């Protein structure tokens, strides 16, 4: 019977003995739990990303709504300025007529 010197360690035996070591089994268990937790966190991040995307869409819609209100406000200001100018013109016209009436009455 001839022995082949493999350094005194059979690789299959070493693998089996390392895998059966309680410390390695505990590390493997912790690694699986860590991977599971990482996957949960990735899922939470994806969900948060979807929520953020939806909020951005909502914000954009609100920005468009505000822009519409701002446009309406500009139109209202313009209408108000026109109405004030018209009223002032009317007032000036009334004052002019009143002055004519006063002059006629004084003559």
CSV table of C-alpha atoms in Angstrom, one decimal:
chain,number,residue,atom,x,y,z
A,1,UNK,CA,0.0,0.0,0.0
A,2,UNK,CA,1.5,3.3,-1.1
A,3,UNK,CA,0.6,6.6,0.4
A,4,UNK,CA,0.7,9.8,-1.4
A,5,UNK,CA,1.8,12.7,0.7
A,6,UNK,CA,-0.8,15.5,0.5
A,7,UNK,CA,0.6,17.4,3.3
A,8,UNK,CA,-1.3,15.3,5.8
A,9,UNK,CA,-4.6,17.0,5.0
A,10,UNK,CA,-7.2,15.5,2.7
A,11,UNK,CA,-9.0,18.4,1.0
A,12,UNK,CA,-12.4,16.7,1.2
A,13,UNK,CA,-11.9,15.8,4.8
A,14,UNK,CA,-10.7,19.3,5.6
A,15,UNK,CA,-13.7,20.7,3.9
A,16,UNK,CA,-16.1,18.5,5.8
A,17,UNK,CA,-14.4,19.1,9.1
A,18,UNK,CA,-14.4,22.9,8.6
A,19,UNK,CA,-18.1,22.9,7.5
A,20,UNK,CA,-19.0,20.9,10.6
A,21,UNK,CA,-17.2,23.3,12.9
A,22,UNK,CA,-19.8,25.1,15.1
A,23,UNK,CA,-18.1,28.5,14.7
A,24,UNK,CA,-18.2,28.3,10.9
A,25,UNK,CA,-21.9,27.2,11.0
A,26,UNK,CA,-22.6,30.1,13.3
A,27,UNK,CA,-20.8,32.5,10.8
A,28,UNK,CA,-22.7,31.0,7.9
A,29,UNK,CA,-26.0,31.4,9.8
A,30,UNK,CA,-25.1,35.1,10.6
A,31,UNK,CA,-24.2,35.6,7.0
A,32,UNK,CA,-27.5,34.3,5.8
A,33,UNK,CA,-29.3,36.5,8.3
A,34,UNK,CA,-27.2,39.5,7.2
A,35,UNK,CA,-28.0,38.8,3.5
A,36,UNK,CA,-31.7,38.4,4.3
A,37,UNK,CA,-31.6,41.8,6.2
A,38,UNK,CA,-29.7,43.4,3.3
A,39,UNK,CA,-32.4,42.1,0.9
A,40,UNK,CA,-35.1,43.5,3.2
A,41,UNK,CA,-33.3,46.9,3.3
A,42,UNK,CA,-33.0,46.9,-0.5
A,43,UNK,CA,-36.7,46.2,-0.8
A,44,UNK,CA,-37.4,49.1,1.7
A,45,UNK,CA,-35.2,51.4,-0.4
A,46,UNK,CA,-37.0,50.4,-3.6
A,47,UNK,CA,-40.3,51.1,-1.9
A,48,UNK,CA,-39.1,54.4,-0.6
A,49,UNK,CA,-37.8,55.3,-4.1
A,50,UNK,CA,-41.3,54.6,-5.5
A,51,UNK,CA,-42.8,56.7,-2.8
A,52,UNK,CA,-40.4,59.5,-3.5
A,53,UNK,CA,-41.1,59.3,-7.2
A,54,UNK,CA,-44.8,59.6,-6.5
A,55,UNK,CA,-44.2,62.6,-4.2
A,56,UNK,CA,-42.2,64.2,-7.0
A,57,UNK,CA,-45.0,63.7,-9.4
A,58,UNK,CA,-47.4,65.2,-6.8
A,59,UNK,CA,-45.1,68.1,-6.3
A,60,UNK,CA,-44.9,68.7,-10.1
A,61,UNK,CA,-48.7,68.7,-10.3
A,62,UNK,CA,-48.9,71.2,-7.4
A,63,UNK,CA,-46.3,73.4,-9.2
A,64,UNK,CA,-48.4,73.4,-12.3
A,65,UNK,CA,-51.5,74.2,-10.2
A,66,UNK,CA,-49.6,77.1,-8.5
A,67,UNK,CA,-48.5,78.3,-12.0
A,68,UNK,CA,-52.1,78.4,-13.1
A,69,UNK,CA,-53.1,80.4,-10.0
A,70,UNK,CA,-50.2,82.8,-10.6
A,71,UNK,CA,-51.4,83.3,-14.2
A,72,UNK,CA,-54.9,83.9,-12.9
A,73,UNK,CA,-53.5,86.4,-10.3
A,74,UNK,CA,-51.7,88.3,-13.1
A,75,UNK,CA,-54.9,88.4,-15.1
A,76,UNK,CA,-56.9,89.7,-12.0
A,77,UNK,CA,-54.2,92.3,-11.4
A,78,UNK,CA,-54.4,93.5,-15.0
A,79,UNK,CA,-58.2,93.5,-14.8
A,80,UNK,CA,-58.1,95.5,-11.6
A,81,UNK,CA,-55.6,98.0,-13.0
A,82,UNK,CA,-57.9,98.4,-16.1
A,83,UNK,CA,-60.9,98.9,-13.8
A,84,UNK,CA,-59.1,101.4,-11.7
A,85,UNK,CA,-58.0,103.3,-14.8
A,86,UNK,CA,-61.5,103.3,-16.1
A,87,UNK,CA,-62.9,104.5,-12.8
A,88,UNK,CA,-60.3,107.3,-12.7
A,89,UNK,CA,-61.2,108.2,-16.3
A,90,UNK,CA,-64.8,108.2,-15.3
A,91,UNK,CA,-64.1,110.3,-12.2
A,92,UNK,CA,-62.0,112.8,-14.3
A,93,UNK,CA,-64.9,113.0,-16.8
A,94,UNK,CA,-67.4,113.6,-14.0
A,95,UNK,CA,-65.2,116.3,-12.5
A,96,UNK,CA,-64.8,117.9,-15.9
A,97,UNK,CA,-68.6,117.9,-16.3
A,98,UNK,CA,-69.1,119.2,-12.8
A,99,UNK,CA,-66.6,122.1,-13.5
A,100,UNK,CA,-68.5,122.9,-16.7
A,101,UNK,CA,-71.8,122.9,-14.7
A,102,UNK,CA,-70.3,125.1,-12.0
A,103,UNK,CA,-69.0,127.5,-14.6
A,104,UNK,CA,-72.4,127.7,-16.3
A,105,UNK,CA,-74.1,128.2,-13.0
A,106,UNK,CA,-71.8,131.0,-12.0
A,107,UNK,CA,-72.2,132.9,-15.3
